[in-house]
Coordinates of C-alpha atoms and ligand atoms in Angstrom, one line a residue:
Chain A
M295 CA 6.2 -22.8 12.0
E296 CA 9.9 -23.2 11.2
K297 CA 12.3 -22.3 14.0
Y298 CA 14.7 -20.4 11.7
D299 CA 14.3 -18.1 8.7
V300 CA 16.6 -19.1 5.8
V301 CA 18.2 -16.3 3.8
I302 CA 19.9 -17.2 0.5
G303 CA 21.6 -15.0 -2.1
L304 CA 23.4 -16.3 -5.2
E305 CA 26.6 -15.0 -6.9
V306 CA 26.5 -16.4 -10.4
H307 CA 29.4 -16.2 -12.8
V308 CA 28.4 -16.4 -16.4
K309 CA 31.0 -16.7 -19.2
V310 CA 30.1 -14.3 -22.0
R311 CA 30.2 -15.8 -25.4
T312 CA 32.5 -13.8 -27.6
E313 CA 35.1 -14.5 -30.3
S314 CA 38.0 -13.0 -28.3
K315 CA 39.0 -12.6 -24.7
M316 CA 38.0 -9.6 -22.5
F317 CA 41.2 -7.4 -22.9
C318 CA 43.2 -9.1 -25.6
S319 CA 42.6 -10.8 -29.0
C320 CA 43.3 -14.4 -27.9
A321 CA 40.4 -16.6 -28.9
N322 CA 37.7 -17.1 -26.2
L323 CA 37.4 -20.8 -26.9
Y324 CA 36.7 -23.9 -24.9
G325 CA 38.6 -27.1 -25.4
A326 CA 41.8 -25.9 -27.1
E327 CA 45.2 -27.5 -26.3
P328 CA 46.3 -26.2 -22.8
N329 CA 48.2 -22.9 -22.8
T330 CA 47.8 -22.2 -26.5
L331 CA 45.4 -19.3 -26.1
V332 CA 47.6 -16.9 -24.2
C333 CA 49.5 -13.7 -24.9
P334 CA 51.5 -11.1 -23.0
V335 CA 48.2 -9.1 -22.2
C336 CA 46.2 -11.9 -20.7
M337 CA 49.3 -13.2 -18.9
G338 CA 49.9 -9.8 -17.4
Y339 CA 53.4 -9.2 -18.6
P340 CA 54.8 -5.8 -17.6
G341 CA 54.2 -3.0 -20.0
V342 CA 51.2 -4.4 -21.8
L343 CA 48.0 -2.4 -22.4
P344 CA 44.6 -4.2 -22.0
V345 CA 41.7 -2.9 -24.2
P346 CA 38.1 -3.9 -23.4
N347 CA 36.1 -6.0 -25.8
K348 CA 33.1 -4.0 -27.0
E349 CA 30.9 -7.0 -27.6
A350 CA 31.4 -8.4 -24.1
I351 CA 30.3 -5.0 -22.7
R352 CA 27.2 -5.0 -25.1
K353 CA 26.2 -8.5 -23.9
T354 CA 26.6 -7.5 -20.3
V355 CA 24.3 -4.5 -20.8
L356 CA 21.9 -6.8 -22.7
A357 CA 21.9 -9.2 -19.7
G358 CA 21.1 -6.2 -17.5
L359 CA 18.2 -5.2 -19.8
M360 CA 16.9 -8.8 -19.9
T361 CA 16.8 -8.8 -16.1
S362 CA 15.2 -5.3 -15.7
C363 CA 18.3 -3.7 -14.4
D364 CA 19.2 0.0 -14.6
I365 CA 22.1 0.5 -17.0
S366 CA 24.8 2.8 -15.6
K367 CA 25.6 5.8 -17.8
F368 CA 29.1 5.9 -16.4
S369 CA 31.0 2.7 -15.4
K370 CA 34.6 1.8 -14.8
F371 CA 36.9 -1.1 -14.2
D372 CA 38.8 -1.7 -11.0
R373 CA 41.7 -3.8 -9.8
K374 CA 40.9 -6.5 -7.2
S375 CA 44.1 -7.6 -5.6
Y376 CA 44.7 -11.1 -4.3
F377 CA 47.1 -14.0 -4.8
S378 CA 46.1 -17.1 -6.5
P379 CA 48.1 -19.3 -8.9
D380 CA 45.3 -19.3 -11.4
M381 CA 45.5 -15.5 -11.7
P382 CA 48.5 -14.3 -13.7
K383 CA 48.6 -10.6 -12.6
N384 CA 48.0 -11.1 -8.9
Y385 CA 45.0 -8.8 -9.5
Q386 CA 41.9 -9.3 -11.4
I387 CA 40.3 -6.6 -13.5
S388 CA 36.8 -6.4 -12.2
Q389 CA 34.2 -3.7 -11.4
Y390 CA 33.7 -2.4 -7.9
D391 CA 31.5 0.6 -7.2
L392 CA 30.4 1.5 -10.8
P393 CA 29.2 -1.8 -12.5
F394 CA 27.4 -1.8 -15.8
C395 CA 24.0 -3.0 -14.4
L396 CA 22.2 -2.3 -11.1
A397 CA 18.9 -3.1 -9.3
G398 CA 17.1 -5.5 -11.5
N399 CA 14.8 -8.5 -10.9
I400 CA 13.6 -11.7 -12.4
L401 CA 10.4 -13.6 -11.8
I402 CA 11.0 -17.2 -10.8
S403 CA 8.7 -20.1 -11.2
G404 CA 9.3 -23.8 -10.9
K405 CA 8.5 -26.9 -8.8
R406 CA 9.3 -28.1 -5.3
F407 CA 11.6 -31.1 -5.3
S408 CA 9.8 -32.9 -2.6
D409 CA 6.3 -33.2 -4.0
R410 CA 6.6 -31.7 -7.5
E411 CA 4.1 -29.0 -6.5
P412 CA 4.5 -25.6 -8.3
L413 CA 6.4 -22.9 -6.4
P414 CA 4.5 -19.6 -6.0
E415 CA 5.8 -17.1 -8.5
K416 CA 8.2 -14.7 -6.8
S417 CA 10.3 -11.7 -7.9
I418 CA 14.0 -12.1 -7.0
G419 CA 16.1 -8.9 -6.9
I420 CA 19.3 -8.6 -8.9
T421 CA 21.7 -6.4 -6.9
R422 CA 24.2 -5.9 -9.8
I423 CA 25.8 -7.3 -12.8
H424 CA 29.5 -6.5 -13.4
L425 CA 32.0 -7.6 -16.0
E426 CA 35.4 -9.0 -15.1
E427 CA 38.1 -11.3 -16.4
D428 CA 38.1 -15.1 -15.8
V429 CA 40.9 -16.9 -14.1
A430 CA 42.8 -19.9 -15.3
K431 CA 41.8 -23.6 -14.9
S432 CA 43.6 -25.7 -12.3
T433 CA 43.9 -29.4 -12.4
H434 CA 44.9 -31.0 -9.1
F435 CA 47.4 -33.8 -8.9
P436 CA 48.5 -35.6 -5.7
K437 CA 51.6 -33.4 -5.1
S438 CA 51.1 -30.4 -7.4
S439 CA 48.6 -28.5 -9.4
G440 CA 48.8 -27.8 -13.1
I441 CA 47.5 -24.5 -14.6
D442 CA 46.0 -24.0 -18.1
F443 CA 45.7 -20.3 -18.8
N444 CA 43.4 -20.6 -21.8
R445 CA 40.4 -19.5 -19.8
A446 CA 42.3 -16.7 -18.0
G447 CA 41.2 -13.2 -19.3
G448 CA 38.0 -14.4 -20.8
P449 CA 34.9 -12.2 -20.3
L450 CA 33.0 -13.2 -17.2
M451 CA 29.9 -11.6 -15.8
E452 CA 29.1 -11.8 -12.1
I453 CA 25.4 -11.6 -11.4
V454 CA 24.7 -10.9 -7.8
S455 CA 21.2 -11.5 -6.4
E456 CA 19.5 -9.9 -3.4
P457 CA 19.2 -12.3 -0.4
D458 CA 15.6 -12.9 -1.5
M459 CA 15.5 -16.7 -1.6
T460 CA 14.4 -18.8 1.3
S461 CA 14.9 -22.4 0.1
A462 CA 16.9 -24.7 -2.1
D463 CA 13.9 -25.0 -4.4
E464 CA 13.8 -21.2 -5.0
A465 CA 17.6 -21.1 -5.6
Y466 CA 17.2 -23.9 -8.2
A467 CA 14.3 -22.1 -9.8
Y468 CA 16.3 -18.8 -9.9
L469 CA 19.2 -20.5 -11.6
T470 CA 16.9 -22.2 -14.1
V471 CA 15.2 -18.9 -15.0
L472 CA 18.5 -17.0 -15.2
K473 CA 20.1 -19.6 -17.4
R474 CA 17.1 -19.5 -19.7
I475 CA 17.3 -15.8 -20.1
M476 CA 21.1 -15.9 -20.9
R477 CA 20.5 -18.6 -23.5
Y478 CA 17.5 -16.7 -25.0
A479 CA 19.6 -13.6 -25.5
D480 CA 22.6 -15.6 -26.8
I481 CA 24.8 -14.1 -24.1
S482 CA 26.0 -17.5 -23.0
N483 CA 25.3 -21.2 -23.3
C484 CA 25.6 -21.5 -19.5
D485 CA 26.9 -25.1 -19.8
M486 CA 28.2 -25.8 -16.3
E487 CA 30.3 -28.7 -17.4
K488 CA 32.3 -26.3 -19.5
G489 CA 32.5 -23.8 -16.7
E490 CA 30.2 -21.3 -18.5
L491 CA 28.1 -20.9 -15.4
R492 CA 29.5 -21.1 -11.9
C493 CA 27.5 -20.4 -8.7
D494 CA 28.4 -19.5 -5.2
V495 CA 25.7 -19.5 -2.5
N496 CA 25.5 -17.2 0.4
I497 CA 23.3 -18.6 3.1
S498 CA 22.4 -17.7 6.7
L499 CA 19.9 -18.7 9.3
K500 CA 18.2 -16.4 11.8
P501 CA 15.6 -17.1 14.5
A502 CA 12.1 -16.9 12.8
G503 CA 10.9 -13.3 12.6
R504 CA 14.1 -11.6 13.7
K505 CA 15.2 -8.7 11.5
E506 CA 19.0 -8.8 11.6
F507 CA 20.6 -11.4 9.4
G508 CA 22.6 -14.3 10.9
T509 CA 26.2 -15.2 10.1
K510 CA 26.6 -15.5 6.3
I511 CA 28.3 -18.6 5.1
E512 CA 29.5 -19.0 1.5
L513 CA 29.3 -22.3 -0.4
K514 CA 31.7 -23.0 -3.3
N515 CA 32.7 -25.8 -5.5
L516 CA 29.1 -26.5 -6.7
N517 CA 29.2 -28.3 -10.0
S518 CA 25.5 -28.7 -11.0
F519 CA 22.1 -27.2 -10.2
R520 CA 21.3 -30.5 -8.5
S521 CA 24.4 -30.3 -6.3
I522 CA 23.5 -26.7 -5.4
H523 CA 20.1 -27.8 -4.3
R524 CA 21.6 -30.6 -2.2
A525 CA 24.3 -28.4 -0.7
I526 CA 21.7 -25.8 0.4
D527 CA 19.5 -28.4 2.0
H528 CA 22.5 -29.9 3.8
E529 CA 23.8 -26.5 4.9
I530 CA 20.4 -25.4 6.3
A531 CA 20.3 -28.6 8.4
R532 CA 23.9 -28.2 9.5
Q533 CA 23.5 -24.5 10.5
A534 CA 20.2 -25.2 12.3
A535 CA 21.9 -28.0 14.3
E536 CA 24.8 -25.7 15.3
L537 CA 22.4 -23.0 16.3
D538 CA 20.3 -25.5 18.3
A539 CA 23.4 -26.5 20.1
G540 CA 24.2 -22.9 20.9
A541 CA 27.4 -22.9 18.9
P542 CA 28.3 -19.6 17.3
L543 CA 28.7 -19.7 13.5
S544 CA 31.6 -17.9 11.9
Q545 CA 31.7 -16.2 8.6
E546 CA 33.5 -18.7 6.4
T547 CA 33.7 -20.3 3.0
R548 CA 32.7 -23.9 2.8
G549 CA 33.2 -26.4 -0.1
W550 CA 30.7 -28.9 -1.2
N551 CA 31.7 -32.6 -1.5
D552 CA 29.2 -34.1 -3.9
D553 CA 30.2 -37.7 -3.1
K554 CA 29.9 -37.3 0.6
G555 CA 26.9 -35.1 0.4
S556 CA 28.3 -32.6 2.9
T557 CA 30.2 -29.3 3.2
Y558 CA 33.7 -28.7 4.6
L559 CA 35.5 -25.7 5.8
M560 CA 37.6 -24.1 3.0
R561 CA 38.8 -20.8 4.6
V562 CA 37.7 -18.0 6.8
K563 CA 36.5 -15.3 4.5
E564 CA 38.5 -12.2 3.6
T565 CA 37.0 -8.9 4.3
E566 CA 36.3 -6.6 1.3
S567 CA 39.1 -4.2 2.2
D568 CA 41.6 -7.0 1.9
Y569 CA 41.0 -6.8 -1.9
R570 CA 42.3 -3.2 -2.0
Y571 CA 40.1 -2.2 -4.9
F572 CA 41.2 0.8 -6.9
P573 CA 40.3 2.2 -10.4
E574 CA 42.1 0.4 -13.2
P575 CA 44.6 3.0 -14.5
D576 CA 45.1 1.1 -17.8
L577 CA 41.4 1.4 -18.8
T578 CA 39.2 4.4 -19.4
P579 CA 35.7 4.7 -18.0
I580 CA 32.8 3.5 -20.2
T581 CA 29.8 5.8 -20.8
F582 CA 26.4 5.2 -22.4
S583 CA 24.0 7.7 -23.8
D584 CA 20.2 7.0 -23.7
E585 CA 20.3 6.4 -27.4
E586 CA 23.0 3.8 -27.1
I587 CA 21.1 2.0 -24.4
D588 CA 17.9 2.2 -26.5
A589 CA 19.8 0.7 -29.4
I590 CA 20.7 -2.3 -27.4
R591 CA 17.2 -2.5 -26.0
A592 CA 15.9 -2.6 -29.5
E593 CA 18.0 -5.8 -30.2
M594 CA 16.6 -7.4 -27.1
P595 CA 14.8 -10.7 -27.8
E596 CA 11.5 -11.4 -26.2
T597 CA 12.1 -12.6 -22.6
P598 CA 11.0 -16.2 -21.9
D599 CA 8.4 -14.9 -19.5
A600 CA 6.8 -12.6 -22.1
K601 CA 6.9 -15.4 -24.7
K602 CA 5.2 -17.7 -22.2
Q603 CA 2.4 -15.2 -21.6
R604 CA 2.0 -14.5 -25.4
F605 CA 1.6 -18.2 -26.1
I606 CA -1.1 -18.5 -23.5
E607 CA -3.0 -15.5 -24.9
N608 CA -2.5 -16.0 -28.6
F609 CA -2.6 -19.7 -28.9
G610 CA -4.8 -20.7 -26.0
L611 CA -2.1 -22.9 -24.4
T612 CA -2.2 -23.9 -20.7
P613 CA 0.4 -22.2 -18.5
Y614 CA 2.1 -25.6 -18.1
D615 CA 2.3 -26.3 -21.8
S616 CA 3.5 -22.8 -22.5
E617 CA 6.2 -23.2 -19.8
V618 CA 7.5 -26.4 -21.4
L619 CA 7.5 -25.0 -24.9
T620 CA 9.3 -21.7 -23.9
N621 CA 11.9 -23.4 -21.8
E622 CA 14.3 -23.5 -24.8
K623 CA 14.0 -20.7 -27.3
A624 CA 14.6 -23.1 -30.2
V625 CA 11.6 -25.2 -29.1
A626 CA 9.5 -22.1 -28.7
D627 CA 10.5 -21.0 -32.2
Y628 CA 9.6 -24.4 -33.6
F629 CA 6.2 -24.4 -32.0
E630 CA 5.5 -20.9 -33.2
K631 CA 6.4 -21.8 -36.8
A632 CA 4.2 -24.9 -36.8
A633 CA 1.3 -23.3 -34.8
T634 CA 0.9 -20.4 -37.2
K635 CA 0.4 -22.9 -40.1
S636 CA -2.2 -24.8 -38.1
S637 CA -5.9 -24.4 -37.3
N638 CA -5.4 -25.9 -33.9
P639 CA -2.2 -24.6 -32.1
K640 CA -3.1 -26.5 -28.9
Q641 CA -2.9 -29.8 -30.9
I642 CA 0.6 -28.7 -32.2
A643 CA 1.6 -28.1 -28.6
N644 CA 0.5 -31.6 -27.6
W645 CA 2.4 -33.2 -30.5
I646 CA 5.6 -31.3 -29.6
I647 CA 5.4 -32.1 -25.9
S648 CA 4.3 -35.7 -26.1
E649 CA 6.0 -36.9 -29.3
L650 CA 8.6 -34.6 -30.6
L651 CA 10.4 -33.8 -27.4
R652 CA 10.4 -37.5 -26.5
E653 CA 11.8 -38.6 -29.8
L654 CA 14.5 -35.9 -29.6
A655 CA 15.4 -37.0 -26.1
N656 CA 15.6 -40.6 -27.2
S657 CA 17.8 -39.8 -30.1
A658 CA 19.9 -37.3 -28.1
N659 CA 19.3 -34.6 -30.7
E660 CA 18.8 -30.9 -30.3
I661 CA 15.7 -29.4 -31.8
S662 CA 17.9 -27.6 -34.2
E663 CA 18.8 -31.0 -35.7
C664 CA 15.2 -32.1 -35.8
P665 CA 14.5 -34.1 -39.0
V666 CA 10.8 -33.0 -39.0
P667 CA 10.4 -29.4 -40.1
P668 CA 7.7 -27.4 -38.4
A669 CA 5.6 -27.2 -41.6
N670 CA 5.5 -31.0 -41.8
L671 CA 4.2 -31.4 -38.3
A672 CA 1.5 -28.8 -39.0
E673 CA 0.6 -30.7 -42.2
L674 CA 0.4 -34.0 -40.3
A675 CA -2.0 -32.4 -37.7
E676 CA -4.2 -31.0 -40.5
L677 CA -4.4 -34.5 -42.1
I678 CA -5.8 -35.7 -38.8
N679 CA -8.3 -32.8 -38.6
K680 CA -9.5 -33.4 -42.1
G681 CA -10.1 -37.1 -41.4
T682 CA -7.5 -38.2 -43.9
I683 CA -5.7 -40.3 -41.2
S684 CA -6.5 -41.3 -37.6
G685 CA -4.5 -40.1 -34.7
K686 CA -3.0 -43.5 -34.3
I687 CA -1.8 -43.7 -37.9
A688 CA -0.5 -40.2 -37.5
K689 CA 1.9 -41.4 -34.8
Q690 CA 3.1 -44.1 -37.2
V691 CA 3.7 -41.4 -39.9
F692 CA 5.4 -39.2 -37.3
T693 CA 7.9 -41.9 -36.3
E694 CA 8.6 -42.5 -40.0
M695 CA 9.2 -38.8 -40.6
F696 CA 11.4 -38.5 -37.6
Q697 CA 13.5 -41.5 -38.6
N698 CA 13.7 -41.2 -42.4
G699 CA 12.3 -37.7 -43.3
G700 CA 9.8 -37.1 -46.0
S701 CA 6.4 -35.2 -46.0
P702 CA 3.4 -36.8 -44.3
A703 CA 1.4 -36.9 -47.6
A704 CA 4.2 -38.8 -49.3
I705 CA 4.6 -41.3 -46.4
I706 CA 0.8 -41.9 -46.3
E707 CA 0.8 -42.5 -50.0
A708 CA 3.8 -44.8 -50.1
K709 CA 2.6 -46.9 -47.1
G710 CA -1.1 -47.0 -48.1
L711 CA -2.1 -45.5 -44.7
L712 CA -5.0 -43.4 -46.0
Q713 CA -8.0 -43.5 -43.6
V714 CA -10.9 -45.6 -44.9
S715 CA -14.1 -43.4 -44.8
D716 CA -16.0 -45.4 -47.5
S717 CA -19.2 -46.5 -45.7
S718 CA -19.6 -49.8 -47.7
A719 CA -16.0 -50.8 -46.8
I720 CA -16.6 -50.0 -43.2
E721 CA -19.9 -51.8 -43.2
S722 CA -18.4 -55.0 -44.4
L723 CA -15.8 -54.8 -41.6
V724 CA -18.5 -54.1 -39.0
D725 CA -20.5 -57.1 -40.2
Q726 CA -17.4 -59.3 -40.1
A727 CA -16.7 -58.3 -36.5
I728 CA -20.3 -58.9 -35.4
T729 CA -20.4 -62.3 -37.1
E730 CA -17.2 -63.4 -35.4
N731 CA -18.1 -62.3 -31.9
Q732 CA -21.6 -63.5 -31.2
A733 CA -21.0 -63.9 -27.4
Q734 CA -20.1 -60.2 -27.1
V735 CA -23.1 -59.3 -29.3
E736 CA -25.3 -61.0 -26.7
Q737 CA -23.6 -59.1 -23.8
Y738 CA -24.1 -55.8 -25.6
R739 CA -27.8 -56.5 -26.2
T740 CA -28.4 -57.5 -22.6
G741 CA -27.2 -54.0 -21.6
N742 CA -23.4 -54.1 -21.3
Q743 CA -22.5 -50.9 -23.1
K744 CA -18.8 -51.3 -22.5
V745 CA -18.6 -54.1 -25.1
L746 CA -18.9 -51.4 -27.7
Q747 CA -15.3 -50.4 -27.2
Y748 CA -14.3 -54.1 -27.8
F749 CA -16.1 -54.0 -31.2
V750 CA -14.4 -50.8 -32.1
G751 CA -11.1 -52.4 -31.4
Q752 CA -12.0 -55.4 -33.5
V753 CA -13.0 -53.3 -36.5
M754 CA -9.9 -51.1 -36.2
K755 CA -7.8 -54.3 -36.1
L756 CA -9.5 -55.7 -39.2
S757 CA -8.9 -52.4 -41.0
K758 CA -5.2 -52.3 -39.8
G759 CA -6.0 -49.0 -38.0
K760 CA -7.2 -47.2 -41.1
A761 CA -10.9 -47.2 -40.6
N762 CA -12.4 -43.8 -39.6
P763 CA -13.1 -44.3 -35.9
Q764 CA -16.2 -42.0 -35.8
M765 CA -17.8 -43.8 -38.6
V766 CA -17.0 -47.2 -37.0
V767 CA -18.7 -46.2 -33.8
A768 CA -21.8 -44.9 -35.5
M769 CA -22.2 -47.9 -37.6
L770 CA -21.6 -50.4 -34.8
K771 CA -24.3 -48.6 -32.7
E772 CA -26.7 -48.9 -35.6
K773 CA -26.0 -52.6 -36.3
L774 CA -25.8 -53.9 -32.8
Chain B
M74 CA 54.4 -3.6 18.7
S75 CA 54.4 -0.5 20.9
E76 CA 54.5 1.9 18.0
Q77 CA 51.3 0.6 16.5
S78 CA 49.8 4.0 16.6
S79 CA 49.9 4.3 12.7
S80 CA 46.7 4.7 10.7
F81 CA 47.5 1.4 9.0
D82 CA 48.2 -2.1 10.1
L83 CA 51.7 -2.9 8.7
D84 CA 51.5 -6.6 9.5
S85 CA 48.3 -7.1 7.7
I86 CA 49.5 -5.1 4.7
A87 CA 52.7 -7.1 4.6
N88 CA 50.6 -10.3 4.8
L89 CA 48.3 -9.2 1.9
A90 CA 51.4 -8.5 -0.2
R91 CA 52.9 -11.8 0.8
L92 CA 56.0 -10.1 2.3
E93 CA 57.9 -11.6 5.2
L94 CA 59.5 -8.7 7.1
G95 CA 62.1 -8.6 9.8
E96 CA 61.7 -6.2 12.8
T97 CA 64.2 -3.7 11.5
E98 CA 62.7 -3.7 8.1
K99 CA 59.3 -3.2 9.6
D100 CA 60.5 -0.2 11.6
S101 CA 62.0 1.6 8.6
L102 CA 59.1 0.7 6.4
R103 CA 56.6 2.0 9.0
I104 CA 58.5 5.4 9.1
D105 CA 58.4 5.6 5.3
M106 CA 54.8 4.6 5.0
E107 CA 53.7 7.1 7.7
K108 CA 55.4 9.8 5.6
I109 CA 53.6 8.6 2.5
V110 CA 50.3 8.6 4.3
A111 CA 50.9 12.1 5.8
Y112 CA 51.8 13.4 2.3
V113 CA 48.6 12.0 0.7
N114 CA 46.6 13.3 3.7
V115 CA 47.4 16.8 2.5
L116 CA 44.6 16.2 0.0
S117 CA 42.1 15.9 2.7
E118 CA 42.5 19.6 3.4
L119 CA 41.0 20.4 0.0
D120 CA 37.4 21.4 -0.2
V121 CA 35.9 18.9 -2.7
E122 CA 32.3 19.8 -2.0
G123 CA 30.3 19.3 -5.3
V124 CA 33.3 17.9 -7.2
E125 CA 32.6 14.6 -9.0
P126 CA 35.0 11.8 -8.0
M127 CA 37.5 11.2 -10.8
A128 CA 37.6 7.7 -12.3
H129 CA 40.7 8.3 -14.5
A130 CA 43.5 10.7 -14.8
A131 CA 43.1 11.1 -18.5
A132 CA 39.9 12.8 -19.9
L133 CA 39.1 9.8 -22.1
T134 CA 36.2 7.4 -22.2
N135 CA 35.1 4.4 -24.2
V136 CA 38.5 3.2 -25.5
V137 CA 37.4 -0.2 -26.6
R138 CA 38.2 -2.8 -29.3
N139 CA 36.0 -4.8 -31.7
D140 CA 35.6 -8.5 -30.9
R141 CA 38.1 -10.1 -33.2
A142 CA 40.3 -13.0 -32.3
D143 CA 43.9 -13.1 -33.5
A144 CA 46.9 -15.3 -33.1
S145 CA 48.1 -16.1 -29.6
F146 CA 51.6 -16.6 -28.3
P147 CA 53.5 -19.8 -29.2
R148 CA 53.1 -22.3 -26.3
E149 CA 56.9 -23.2 -26.2
A150 CA 57.8 -19.6 -25.8
F151 CA 55.2 -19.0 -23.1
I152 CA 56.0 -22.2 -21.2
S153 CA 59.8 -21.6 -21.3
N154 CA 59.2 -18.8 -18.8
A155 CA 57.8 -21.3 -16.3
P156 CA 60.1 -22.8 -13.7
E157 CA 58.4 -26.2 -14.0
T158 CA 55.7 -27.7 -16.2
I159 CA 53.6 -30.8 -16.4
D160 CA 54.2 -32.6 -19.7
D161 CA 55.3 -29.3 -21.3
E162 CA 51.6 -28.4 -21.3
L163 CA 50.5 -27.1 -17.9
I164 CA 52.4 -24.7 -15.6
K165 CA 53.3 -26.7 -12.5
V166 CA 52.6 -25.0 -9.1
P167 CA 52.5 -26.2 -5.5
K168 CA 49.3 -28.1 -4.8
V169 CA 46.3 -25.7 -4.6
I170 CA 43.4 -26.6 -2.4
D171 CA 41.4 -23.5 -2.5
V172 CA 40.8 -22.1 -6.0
G173 CA 38.3 -19.7 -7.3
V174 CA 37.2 -16.2 -8.0
Ligands
ZN1085 ZN1 45.6 -13.0 -24.6

């Protein structure tokens, strides 16, 4: 038994995808020239009046519904005061006691990093989701920092989890599932490199079995899911060593240094009252009726989890295959289109997982740019099932479709790849193989059944892969 | 420090507001702030049993805008308000180590 219980909660900031910023009509856009997407409102000039972006609020409520949260019928915005050069107003418009979404949960599944064994499914609570404005982006130089305010004032959700996770693996799985949900509902792309998803980790250790939590330490500056996993593992070991040595831990914020693979002290944490929250006087409260919440619920896409279950039930997929296919909504949609045109959905799943996804990865293409439409993949699979081509030839046809487009039938026609099912043609190939390999014939006849495979190979080679394999085997057995 | 009987911690409030105060300033501010707090405390005499906390002074809700982007401010005009810049593109500030929401 482990000496300490690990308690982990995550605060995830997700940039909401909208056309304009949260409280002004500057474009909410990544990659523009620095400080070109700013105006008196997002720069907090005196006398301006912010007005909330309806779509950002709708997407936040949608995020809440996708994570089984209760949607507040009455919410408001509050001012959170602190000083930072990346925050123009010296306060951030956020939500304190009445956020849009409360008390949800998501089901996590995934794999352990150490042995790739599946994690047990587990429900992780979502404490709240609130909407706030983003801060600016700082670039650090040796003697100064430079601020680009384009990002400042953009709509930003903060999704706070319950302290329900107990390992780096679970935190990683939670983030993976959360990101998938946000992408399914088109709330955000969650591209960490673009700052569309940022994650802070709260982590504490306590002696195994004890009820009271230990000292909570916050980890920041985490740039990828991988570094979050590493930082948590490192911090568990560091805190355990401190506790072993009898050193008291203090509530602090630590940064992650990805190159060194260790955390460092950033600052001793402020207490909540230091932020002096108070209701934002420039903004009115936001209310929702049951009908309005139901209207948003009606637009909710199927959750990844529901889709995974449906694929297992309707198409007979294994849980693993279903998980792979529902990881990205676009892949799931592709599968579903092809599978409904096919007599064997399981076969379509195999083709997507083993061929299509590999080709896409090799060509660095998204599935949305896939040169093989779902109908063509379904057609290819049917041609195998009808015995028009062998599985091996089908792979050749697939590669051709992927590289140069075209329908399977047209490619088979143009390249003369039609399967040979004419028994006299096969018979002559079988005879040729037997005549040319007398030594192996002897082996087979003295009882070595394995040699049959050798003959199948020879005949397939003579036919350039086009002979019908079942017919070849039957005829070989007969003649040998 | 002897008069630290106030209901607030002046030094910590000054620190949060990034104000550096001299002793005489502190004394006069403390007297003013005590008066303010006492004045606001009158409210605590009211019976608010069963009264919903108010979130806004105006009886308005749902003042929102549609998600439409429009032109921003010209950068030259915005940047001209900054004491220092980096390449006329970024606002220059003293080196920041700890950033973040
Ligand atoms: Zn603006």
